[in-house]
PDB file of C-alpha atoms in Angstrom:
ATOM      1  CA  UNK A   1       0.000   0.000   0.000  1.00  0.00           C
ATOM      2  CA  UNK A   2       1.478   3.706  -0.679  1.00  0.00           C
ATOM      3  CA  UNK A   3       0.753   5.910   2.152  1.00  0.00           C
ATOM      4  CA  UNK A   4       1.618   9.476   2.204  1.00  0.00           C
ATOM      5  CA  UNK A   5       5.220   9.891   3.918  1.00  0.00           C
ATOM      6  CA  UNK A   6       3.947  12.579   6.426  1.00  0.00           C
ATOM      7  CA  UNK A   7       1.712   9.776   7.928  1.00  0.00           C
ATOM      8  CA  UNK A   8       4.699   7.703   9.658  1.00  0.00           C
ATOM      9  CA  UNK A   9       5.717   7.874  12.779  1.00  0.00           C
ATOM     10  CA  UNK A  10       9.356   6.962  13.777  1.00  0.00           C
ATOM     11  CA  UNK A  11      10.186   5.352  17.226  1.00  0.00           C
ATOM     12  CA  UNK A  12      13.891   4.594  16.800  1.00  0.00           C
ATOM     13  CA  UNK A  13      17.436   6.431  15.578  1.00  0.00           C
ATOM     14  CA  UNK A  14      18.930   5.567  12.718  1.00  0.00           C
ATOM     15  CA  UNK A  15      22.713   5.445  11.750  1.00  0.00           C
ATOM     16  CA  UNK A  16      23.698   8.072   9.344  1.00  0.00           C
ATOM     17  CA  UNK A  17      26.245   6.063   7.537  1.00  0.00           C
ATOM     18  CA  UNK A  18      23.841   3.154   7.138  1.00  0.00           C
ATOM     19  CA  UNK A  19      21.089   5.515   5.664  1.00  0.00           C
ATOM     20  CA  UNK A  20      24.040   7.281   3.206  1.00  0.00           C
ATOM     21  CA  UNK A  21      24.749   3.924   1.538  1.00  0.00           C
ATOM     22  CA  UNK A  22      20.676   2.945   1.554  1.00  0.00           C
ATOM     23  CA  UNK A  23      20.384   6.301  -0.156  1.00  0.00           C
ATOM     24  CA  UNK A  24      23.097   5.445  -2.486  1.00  0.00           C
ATOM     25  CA  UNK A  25      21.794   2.027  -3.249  1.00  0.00           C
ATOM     26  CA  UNK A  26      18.413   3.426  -3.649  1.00  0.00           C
ATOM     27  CA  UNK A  27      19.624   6.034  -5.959  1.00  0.00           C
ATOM     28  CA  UNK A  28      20.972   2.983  -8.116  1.00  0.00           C
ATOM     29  CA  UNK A  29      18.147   0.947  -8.661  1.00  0.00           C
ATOM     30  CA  UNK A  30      15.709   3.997  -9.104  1.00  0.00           C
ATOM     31  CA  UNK A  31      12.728   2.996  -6.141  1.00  0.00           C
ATOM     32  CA  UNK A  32      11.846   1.159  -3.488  1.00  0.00           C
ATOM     33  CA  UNK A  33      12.436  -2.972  -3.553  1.00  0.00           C
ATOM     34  CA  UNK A  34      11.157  -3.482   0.435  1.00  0.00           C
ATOM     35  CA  UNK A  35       8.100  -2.036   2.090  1.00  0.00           C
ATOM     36  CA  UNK A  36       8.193  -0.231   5.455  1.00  0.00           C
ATOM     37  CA  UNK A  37       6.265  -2.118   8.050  1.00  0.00           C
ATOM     38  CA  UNK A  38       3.715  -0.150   9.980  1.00  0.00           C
ATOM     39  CA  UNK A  39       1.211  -0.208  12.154  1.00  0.00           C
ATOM     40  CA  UNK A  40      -1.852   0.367  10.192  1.00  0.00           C
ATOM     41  CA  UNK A  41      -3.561   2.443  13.372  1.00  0.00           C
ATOM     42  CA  UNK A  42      -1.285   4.829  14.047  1.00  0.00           C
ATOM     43  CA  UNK A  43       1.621   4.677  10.951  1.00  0.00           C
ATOM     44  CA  UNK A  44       4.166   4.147  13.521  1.00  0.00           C
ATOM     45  CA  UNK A  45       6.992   2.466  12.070  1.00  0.00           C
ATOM     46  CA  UNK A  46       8.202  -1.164  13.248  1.00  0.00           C
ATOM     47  CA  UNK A  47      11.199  -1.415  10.230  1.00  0.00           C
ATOM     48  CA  UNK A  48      12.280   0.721   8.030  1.00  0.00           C
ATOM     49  CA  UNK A  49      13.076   3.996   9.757  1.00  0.00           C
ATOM     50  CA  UNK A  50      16.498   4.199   7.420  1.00  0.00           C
ATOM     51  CA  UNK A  51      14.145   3.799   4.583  1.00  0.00           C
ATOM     52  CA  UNK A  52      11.919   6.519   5.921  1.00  0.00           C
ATOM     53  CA  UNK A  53      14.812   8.870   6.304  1.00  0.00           C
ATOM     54  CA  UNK A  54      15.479   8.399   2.501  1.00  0.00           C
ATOM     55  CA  UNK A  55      12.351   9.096   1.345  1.00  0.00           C
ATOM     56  CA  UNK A  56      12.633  12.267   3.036  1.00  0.00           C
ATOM     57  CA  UNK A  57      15.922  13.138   1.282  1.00  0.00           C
ATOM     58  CA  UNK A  58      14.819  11.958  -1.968  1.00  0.00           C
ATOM     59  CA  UNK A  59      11.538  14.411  -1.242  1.00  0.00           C
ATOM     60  CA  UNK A  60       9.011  11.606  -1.564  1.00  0.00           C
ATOM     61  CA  UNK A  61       5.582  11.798  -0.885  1.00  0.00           C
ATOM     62  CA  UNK A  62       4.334   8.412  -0.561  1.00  0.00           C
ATOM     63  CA  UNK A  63       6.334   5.261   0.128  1.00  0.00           C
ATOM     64  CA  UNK A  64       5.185   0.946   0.345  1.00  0.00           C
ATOM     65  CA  UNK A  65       4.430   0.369   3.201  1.00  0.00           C
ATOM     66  CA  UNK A  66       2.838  -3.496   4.347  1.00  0.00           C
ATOM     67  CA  UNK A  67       0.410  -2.755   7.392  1.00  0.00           C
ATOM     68  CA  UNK A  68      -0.114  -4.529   9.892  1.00  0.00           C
ATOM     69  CA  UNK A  69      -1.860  -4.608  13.462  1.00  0.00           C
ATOM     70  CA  UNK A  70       0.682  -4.166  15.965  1.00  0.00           C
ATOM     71  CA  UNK A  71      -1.182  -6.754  18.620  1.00  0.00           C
ATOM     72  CA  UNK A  72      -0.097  -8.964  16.361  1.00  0.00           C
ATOM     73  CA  UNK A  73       3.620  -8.550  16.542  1.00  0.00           C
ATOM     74  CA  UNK A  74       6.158  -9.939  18.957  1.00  0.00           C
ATOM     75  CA  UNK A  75       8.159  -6.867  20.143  1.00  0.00           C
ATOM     76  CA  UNK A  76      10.811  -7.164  22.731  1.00  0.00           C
ATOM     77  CA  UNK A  77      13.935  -4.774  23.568  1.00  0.00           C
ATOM     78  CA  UNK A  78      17.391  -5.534  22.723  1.00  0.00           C
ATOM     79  CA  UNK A  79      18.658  -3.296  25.472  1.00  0.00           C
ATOM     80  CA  UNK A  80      18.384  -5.261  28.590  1.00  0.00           C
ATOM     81  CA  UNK A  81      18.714  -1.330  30.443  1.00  0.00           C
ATOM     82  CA  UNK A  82      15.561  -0.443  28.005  1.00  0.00           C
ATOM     83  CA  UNK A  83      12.342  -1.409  29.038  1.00  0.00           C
ATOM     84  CA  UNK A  84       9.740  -1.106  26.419  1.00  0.00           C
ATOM     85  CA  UNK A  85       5.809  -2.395  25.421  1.00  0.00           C
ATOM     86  CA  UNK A  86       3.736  -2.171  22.477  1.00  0.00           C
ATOM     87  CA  UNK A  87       1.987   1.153  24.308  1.00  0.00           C
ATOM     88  CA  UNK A  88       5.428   2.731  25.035  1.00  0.00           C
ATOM     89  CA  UNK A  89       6.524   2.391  21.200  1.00  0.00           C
ATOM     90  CA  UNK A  90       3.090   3.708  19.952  1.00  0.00           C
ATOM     91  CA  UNK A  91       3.553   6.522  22.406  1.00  0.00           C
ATOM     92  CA  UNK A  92       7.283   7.393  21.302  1.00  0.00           C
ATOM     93  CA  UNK A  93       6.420   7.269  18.001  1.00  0.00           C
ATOM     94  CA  UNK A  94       3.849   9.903  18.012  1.00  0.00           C
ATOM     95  CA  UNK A  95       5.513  12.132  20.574  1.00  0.00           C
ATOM     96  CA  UNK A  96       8.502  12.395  17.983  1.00  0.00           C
ATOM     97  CA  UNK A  97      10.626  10.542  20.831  1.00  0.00           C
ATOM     98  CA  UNK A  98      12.615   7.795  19.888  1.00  0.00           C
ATOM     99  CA  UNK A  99      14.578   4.866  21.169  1.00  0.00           C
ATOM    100  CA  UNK A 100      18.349   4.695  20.604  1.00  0.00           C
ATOM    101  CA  UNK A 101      19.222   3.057  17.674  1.00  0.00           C
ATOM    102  CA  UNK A 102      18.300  -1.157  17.845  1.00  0.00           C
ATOM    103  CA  UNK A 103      16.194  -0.775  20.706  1.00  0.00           C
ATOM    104  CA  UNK A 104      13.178  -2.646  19.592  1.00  0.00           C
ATOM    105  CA  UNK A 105      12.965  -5.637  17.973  1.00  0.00           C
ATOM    106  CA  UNK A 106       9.887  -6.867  15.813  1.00  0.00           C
ATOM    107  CA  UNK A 107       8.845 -10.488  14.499  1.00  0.00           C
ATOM    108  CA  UNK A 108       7.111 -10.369  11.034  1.00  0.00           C
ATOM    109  CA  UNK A 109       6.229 -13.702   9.425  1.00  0.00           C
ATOM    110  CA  UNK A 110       5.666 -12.113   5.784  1.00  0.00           C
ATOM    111  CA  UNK A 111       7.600  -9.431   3.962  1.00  0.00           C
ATOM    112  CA  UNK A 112       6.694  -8.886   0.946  1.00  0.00           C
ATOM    113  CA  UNK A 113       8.883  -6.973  -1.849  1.00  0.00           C
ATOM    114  CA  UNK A 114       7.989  -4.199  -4.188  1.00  0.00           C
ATOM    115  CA  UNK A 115       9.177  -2.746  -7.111  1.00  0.00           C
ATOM    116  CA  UNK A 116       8.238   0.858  -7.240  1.00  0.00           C
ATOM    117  CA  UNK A 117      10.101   3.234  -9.378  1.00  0.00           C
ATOM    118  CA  UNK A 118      10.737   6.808  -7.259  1.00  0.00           C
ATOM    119  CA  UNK A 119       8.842   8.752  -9.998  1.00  0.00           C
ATOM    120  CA  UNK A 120       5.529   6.817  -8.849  1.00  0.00           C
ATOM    121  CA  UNK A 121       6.687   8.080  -5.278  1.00  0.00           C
ATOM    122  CA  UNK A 122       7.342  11.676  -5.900  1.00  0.00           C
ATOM    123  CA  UNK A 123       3.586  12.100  -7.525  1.00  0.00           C
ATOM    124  CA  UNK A 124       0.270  13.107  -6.093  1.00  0.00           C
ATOM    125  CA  UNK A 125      -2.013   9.993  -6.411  1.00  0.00           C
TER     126      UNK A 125
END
């Protein structure tokens, strides 16, 4: 699904050398090859927050996103000195706080791939 960029919510840092070489890569093959993952409720991100920061250097307006309902995913914290819960992402994420980089950690079952050139992304639907 395309959802408008200014819809997502990010809970966690990124690493700026990380999100360089995605913007490089991205650059390269001309769009978007993996969805974000978000929670369809809210549009708070669960992966892709490098991606996200891309789109925003690229100036896109809408990026694939595969939604889900965040009940349904496992979510734990990598940082034993972090404690976290579904409630306490959701509420980072649309306070504009976020975690430290790898903070939380998400279990999909289904990612999907896209193909979608950055022209399609850059356009008003």
């Amino acid at each position: 699904t395309l959802v408008p960029l200014e819809w997502l919510k990010p809970h966690e840092e990124i690493k700026e050398k990380a999100r360089d070489k995605l913007l490089q890569m991205t650059k390269k093959w001309g769009g978007f090859t993996k969805p974000l993952i978000v929670d369809k409720s809210t549009g708070s991100l669960l992966d892709g927050h490098h991606r996200f920061e891309v789109a925003k250097i690229l100036g896109l307006k809408y990026l694939p996103c595969e939604l889900y309902d965040y009940d349904d995913v496992p979510t734990w914290s990598l940082r034993p000195e972090i404690k976290i819960s579904k409630e306490e992402v959701i509420k980072q994420s649309l306070n504009g706080d976020t975690y430290p980089y790898k903070t939380v950690k998400h279990q999909f079952y289904s990612l999907s791939k896209c193909s979608i050139e950055l022209g399609e992304l850059k356009e008003d639907l």
